[in-house]
Amino acid sequence: MEISKPDSSSTLDSSPSSPVALQQEVITLWNAATGDRYSIDDALCPLHQVGCVYDDTNVWANIQKESQPSKMRFNFESGSDWRPLYRRGDGTPIDQLMNKNKRLESVQPSQLIYRAIPDSYTTKIENNLSAQIRRNVEQWRRRGITIWNGHVGSILHDLLKKLEEVKQNNIEMKQQHDDLLNEVLSSYVVVGFPLNYAYTEPRPIIDEIFNTLIYENNEKDVQFALAVYCHPYVSNFCSLWVYIVSLVQK
């Protein structure tokens, strides 16, 4: 998580009685992985504890009794709330670490190189994950043969590509989604939905599919359809889509 501190024109009361409401007006918490932002009293914020904070000038350890963001004070000048790693005059080589602008030098390369992802990489992810999901669904069902409808699966795969475009361009697609599924909806009762992830590994995806309980459809002639689409960005970062549905003939 990243913390947006108030600008130089904003001040925080560093006394123990400082009202949390004032802090909430000037402190914003950012999820650096997703770009989502939260106020410090947002119940949906995934950041529950703050142990340390850093920027390009120093690193501060939280020495307050509270570590929950909504109950903390974020005045980094307060020695009773935050302990800096580097202090001038205490023997630490902070002057050597800082550049001419009095900022700590970054260990990150000055120029980042982003490499394109080969098609073979995304194809391998799609094939491996599809096989794992099918295998797990068949194990979870434990009743007869699980039939996979490949034709519907190919339709869902094309639809996932459209959904990635929608996500990138922030456009409305409900009508287009329904139109693309019209052929399927005219023949089957369809239950299911698409799922989207920043891909890291298969296990969290398989666990979430398990929690959907889609595989528990026990209609006599039920079929299933699955599509996995991996959209490449750069340097092995991928947007991973899964569309899984149950199908019952009308």
Short mmCIF file of C-alpha atoms in Angstrom, two decimals:
data_model
loop_
_atom_site.label_atom_id
_atom_site.label_comp_id
_atom_site.label_asym_id
_atom_site.label_seq_id
_atom_site.Cartn_x
_atom_site.Cartn_y
_atom_site.Cartn_z
CA MET A 1 0.00 0.00 0.00
CA GLU A 2 1.05 3.59 -0.57
CA ILE A 3 0.16 6.54 1.64
CA SER A 4 -0.51 9.96 0.17
CA LYS A 5 0.68 12.46 2.73
CA PRO A 6 -0.71 16.00 2.94
CA ASP A 7 1.06 18.66 0.91
CA SER A 8 3.20 21.35 2.48
CA SER A 9 0.20 23.62 2.98
CA SER A 10 -1.57 21.02 5.13
CA THR A 11 -0.79 20.40 8.78
CA LEU A 12 -1.67 17.73 11.28
CA ASP A 13 -2.06 18.19 15.00
CA SER A 14 0.48 15.76 16.46
CA SER A 15 -0.90 15.83 19.99
CA PRO A 16 -2.39 12.62 21.42
CA SER A 17 -5.82 14.24 21.32
CA SER A 18 -5.58 15.00 17.60
CA PRO A 19 -8.98 14.16 16.06
CA VAL A 20 -8.99 11.25 13.64
CA ALA A 21 -11.44 13.16 11.43
CA LEU A 22 -8.72 15.68 10.57
CA GLN A 23 -6.33 12.93 9.56
CA GLN A 24 -8.99 11.26 7.44
CA GLU A 25 -9.33 14.44 5.36
CA VAL A 26 -5.69 14.49 4.32
CA ILE A 27 -4.50 10.86 4.35
CA THR A 28 -5.29 8.55 1.43
CA LEU A 29 -4.23 4.90 1.22
CA TRP A 30 -3.45 3.50 -2.23
CA ASN A 31 -3.22 -0.13 -3.30
CA ALA A 32 -0.19 0.05 -5.58
CA ALA A 33 -1.09 -3.25 -7.29
CA THR A 34 -4.66 -2.34 -8.29
CA GLY A 35 -4.71 1.47 -8.27
CA ASP A 36 -7.61 1.51 -5.80
CA ARG A 37 -7.62 4.21 -3.15
CA TYR A 38 -9.19 4.30 0.30
CA SER A 39 -9.74 6.77 3.09
CA ILE A 40 -8.15 5.59 6.32
CA ASP A 41 -11.54 4.81 7.88
CA ASP A 42 -12.82 2.77 4.91
CA ALA A 43 -13.96 -0.64 6.19
CA LEU A 44 -13.16 -2.19 2.80
CA CYS A 45 -9.52 -1.12 2.85
CA PRO A 46 -7.32 -4.25 2.70
CA LEU A 47 -4.63 -2.53 4.78
CA HIS A 48 -5.37 -3.32 8.43
CA GLN A 49 -2.05 -2.51 10.08
CA VAL A 50 0.78 -0.05 9.45
CA GLY A 51 4.17 -1.00 10.86
CA CYS A 52 6.38 1.33 8.87
CA VAL A 53 6.21 4.01 6.21
CA TYR A 54 8.92 5.12 3.79
CA ASP A 55 9.50 7.60 1.02
CA ASP A 56 12.54 9.00 -0.77
CA THR A 57 13.73 10.87 2.33
CA ASN A 58 13.53 8.35 5.17
CA VAL A 59 11.94 5.26 6.73
CA TRP A 60 9.70 5.63 9.78
CA ALA A 61 8.71 2.90 12.24
CA ASN A 62 5.31 3.16 13.88
CA ILE A 63 5.81 3.31 17.67
CA GLN A 64 2.21 4.22 18.51
CA LYS A 65 0.08 1.82 20.51
CA GLU A 66 -2.30 1.63 17.56
CA SER A 67 -1.46 0.12 14.17
CA GLN A 68 -4.93 0.32 12.60
CA PRO A 69 -4.85 3.22 10.09
CA SER A 70 -8.08 4.85 11.28
CA LYS A 71 -6.74 5.06 14.85
CA MET A 72 -3.25 6.30 14.01
CA ARG A 73 -1.64 9.72 13.73
CA PHE A 74 0.38 10.38 10.59
CA ASN A 75 2.51 13.32 11.64
CA PHE A 76 5.97 11.96 10.86
CA GLU A 77 7.60 14.85 12.73
CA SER A 78 6.19 13.50 16.00
CA GLY A 79 8.90 11.56 17.81
CA SER A 80 6.35 9.94 20.09
CA ASP A 81 4.51 8.39 17.14
CA TRP A 82 7.17 7.65 14.52
CA ARG A 83 10.85 6.74 14.81
CA PRO A 84 12.96 7.56 11.74
CA LEU A 85 15.62 5.12 10.61
CA TYR A 86 18.00 7.90 9.62
CA ARG A 87 18.74 10.90 11.84
CA ARG A 88 21.25 13.61 11.16
CA GLY A 89 24.07 13.71 13.66
CA ASP A 90 23.52 10.27 15.19
CA GLY A 91 26.32 8.54 13.30
CA THR A 92 24.26 7.09 10.45
CA PRO A 93 25.64 7.80 6.98
CA ILE A 94 22.49 9.60 5.84
CA ASP A 95 24.42 12.41 4.17
CA GLN A 96 26.30 9.87 2.07
CA LEU A 97 23.06 8.16 1.08
CA MET A 98 21.35 11.35 -0.05
CA ASN A 99 21.82 12.98 -3.42
CA LYS A 100 22.32 16.69 -4.05
CA ASN A 101 18.57 17.24 -3.75
CA LYS A 102 18.59 15.77 -0.23
CA ARG A 103 16.74 12.67 -1.36
CA LEU A 104 17.71 9.06 -0.73
CA GLU A 105 19.12 7.46 -3.85
CA SER A 106 16.89 4.78 -5.34
CA VAL A 107 18.19 1.24 -5.74
CA GLN A 108 15.91 0.91 -8.77
CA PRO A 109 17.60 1.19 -12.18
CA SER A 110 17.19 4.61 -13.75
CA GLN A 111 15.66 3.00 -16.84
CA LEU A 112 13.24 0.08 -16.63
CA ILE A 113 13.14 -2.39 -19.50
CA TYR A 114 9.75 -3.95 -20.20
CA ARG A 115 9.89 -7.03 -22.39
CA ALA A 116 7.05 -8.28 -24.55
CA ILE A 117 5.45 -11.58 -23.55
CA PRO A 118 5.63 -14.31 -26.22
CA ASP A 119 2.40 -15.99 -27.31
CA SER A 120 3.79 -19.33 -26.17
CA TYR A 121 3.81 -18.06 -22.57
CA THR A 122 0.11 -17.09 -22.49
CA THR A 123 -0.92 -20.19 -24.45
CA LYS A 124 0.83 -22.39 -21.91
CA ILE A 125 -0.96 -20.64 -19.02
CA GLU A 126 -4.34 -21.04 -20.73
CA ASN A 127 -3.82 -24.73 -21.51
CA ASN A 128 -2.42 -25.65 -18.10
CA LEU A 129 -5.06 -23.75 -16.14
CA SER A 130 -7.90 -25.12 -18.28
CA ALA A 131 -6.69 -28.66 -17.62
CA GLN A 132 -6.41 -28.04 -13.88
CA ILE A 133 -9.88 -26.50 -13.62
CA ARG A 134 -11.50 -29.34 -15.57
CA ARG A 135 -9.71 -31.95 -13.48
CA ASN A 136 -10.80 -30.30 -10.24
CA VAL A 137 -14.42 -29.84 -11.33
CA GLU A 138 -14.62 -33.52 -12.25
CA GLN A 139 -13.21 -34.47 -8.84
CA TRP A 140 -15.59 -32.15 -6.98
CA ARG A 141 -18.66 -33.56 -8.76
CA ARG A 142 -17.96 -37.25 -8.08
CA ARG A 143 -21.10 -38.22 -9.98
CA GLY A 144 -20.91 -39.91 -13.35
CA ILE A 145 -19.19 -38.29 -16.31
CA THR A 146 -18.73 -34.53 -16.53
CA ILE A 147 -19.48 -33.39 -20.08
CA TRP A 148 -17.63 -30.34 -21.39
CA ASN A 149 -19.23 -28.43 -24.25
CA GLY A 150 -16.36 -27.30 -26.48
CA HIS A 151 -18.52 -25.25 -28.84
CA VAL A 152 -19.87 -23.07 -26.04
CA GLY A 153 -16.37 -22.89 -24.59
CA SER A 154 -15.06 -21.34 -27.81
CA ILE A 155 -17.87 -18.76 -27.74
CA LEU A 156 -16.97 -17.88 -24.16
CA HIS A 157 -13.30 -17.55 -25.12
CA ASP A 158 -14.15 -14.96 -27.79
CA LEU A 159 -16.31 -13.19 -25.24
CA LEU A 160 -13.45 -12.99 -22.74
CA LYS A 161 -11.32 -11.18 -25.31
CA LYS A 162 -14.09 -8.61 -25.65
CA LEU A 163 -14.32 -8.25 -21.88
CA GLU A 164 -10.61 -7.42 -21.69
CA GLU A 165 -11.13 -4.68 -24.28
CA VAL A 166 -14.05 -3.36 -22.25
CA LYS A 167 -11.93 -3.28 -19.10
CA GLN A 168 -9.11 -1.42 -20.85
CA ASN A 169 -11.40 1.19 -22.40
CA ASN A 170 -13.99 1.41 -19.61
CA ILE A 171 -16.96 1.00 -21.95
CA GLU A 172 -20.41 -0.53 -21.55
CA MET A 173 -20.83 -4.03 -22.97
CA LYS A 174 -23.97 -5.58 -21.49
CA GLN A 175 -25.89 -5.59 -24.77
CA GLN A 176 -22.91 -6.89 -26.74
CA HIS A 177 -22.36 -9.56 -24.09
CA ASP A 178 -25.97 -10.74 -24.39
CA ASP A 179 -25.81 -10.67 -28.20
CA LEU A 180 -22.70 -12.86 -28.26
CA LEU A 181 -24.37 -15.34 -25.92
CA ASN A 182 -27.68 -15.28 -27.78
CA GLU A 183 -26.96 -18.55 -29.59
CA VAL A 184 -26.21 -20.28 -26.29
CA LEU A 185 -29.10 -18.71 -24.38
CA SER A 186 -31.57 -19.79 -27.04
CA SER A 187 -30.69 -23.45 -26.48
CA TYR A 188 -29.61 -23.70 -22.84
CA VAL A 189 -30.37 -22.46 -19.36
CA VAL A 190 -27.01 -20.92 -18.52
CA VAL A 191 -25.63 -20.37 -15.03
CA GLY A 192 -22.18 -18.87 -14.65
CA PHE A 193 -20.05 -15.76 -14.88
CA PRO A 194 -16.62 -14.46 -15.88
CA LEU A 195 -13.83 -13.99 -13.35
CA ASN A 196 -10.81 -11.73 -13.79
CA TYR A 197 -7.45 -11.81 -12.02
CA ALA A 198 -3.99 -10.32 -12.13
CA TYR A 199 -2.39 -13.70 -12.75
CA THR A 200 0.13 -15.02 -10.24
CA GLU A 201 -0.60 -18.73 -9.77
CA PRO A 202 -3.45 -21.22 -10.35
CA ARG A 203 -4.35 -22.09 -6.74
CA PRO A 204 -6.33 -18.93 -5.79
CA ILE A 205 -8.29 -19.17 -9.04
CA ILE A 206 -9.20 -22.82 -8.49
CA ASP A 207 -10.20 -22.07 -4.90
CA GLU A 208 -12.53 -19.28 -6.03
CA ILE A 209 -14.15 -21.52 -8.65
CA PHE A 210 -14.69 -24.12 -5.94
CA ASN A 211 -16.50 -21.50 -3.84
CA THR A 212 -18.89 -20.64 -6.70
CA LEU A 213 -20.51 -24.12 -6.40
CA ILE A 214 -21.31 -24.10 -10.13
CA TYR A 215 -20.18 -27.71 -10.29
CA GLU A 216 -23.02 -28.76 -7.95
CA ASN A 217 -25.63 -28.62 -10.71
CA ASN A 218 -27.02 -32.17 -10.65
CA GLU A 219 -29.53 -31.93 -13.50
CA LYS A 220 -29.61 -35.19 -15.46
CA ASP A 221 -28.40 -33.72 -18.76
CA VAL A 222 -26.19 -30.93 -17.38
CA GLN A 223 -23.10 -29.93 -19.33
CA PHE A 224 -20.34 -27.50 -18.51
CA ALA A 225 -18.36 -25.03 -20.57
CA LEU A 226 -15.05 -23.42 -19.71
CA ALA A 227 -12.91 -20.72 -21.28
CA VAL A 228 -9.58 -19.35 -20.09
CA TYR A 229 -8.05 -16.28 -21.69
CA CYS A 230 -4.67 -14.84 -20.74
CA HIS A 231 -4.06 -11.31 -22.01
CA PRO A 232 -0.38 -10.31 -22.02
CA TYR A 233 0.93 -6.94 -20.94
CA VAL A 234 4.70 -6.78 -20.34
CA SER A 235 7.37 -8.56 -18.30
CA ASN A 236 5.16 -11.57 -17.47
CA PHE A 237 2.26 -9.43 -16.21
CA CYS A 238 -1.02 -10.87 -17.46
CA SER A 239 -4.72 -10.27 -17.10
CA LEU A 240 -6.29 -13.71 -16.62
CA TRP A 241 -9.96 -14.36 -17.41
CA VAL A 242 -12.00 -17.47 -16.61
CA TYR A 243 -15.57 -18.04 -17.77
CA ILE A 244 -17.25 -21.18 -16.42
CA VAL A 245 -20.92 -22.06 -16.84
CA SER A 246 -23.33 -24.94 -16.39
CA LEU A 247 -25.68 -25.71 -19.30
CA VAL A 248 -29.06 -27.43 -19.21
CA GLN A 249 -30.91 -28.05 -22.46
CA LYS A 250 -34.19 -26.12 -22.74
#
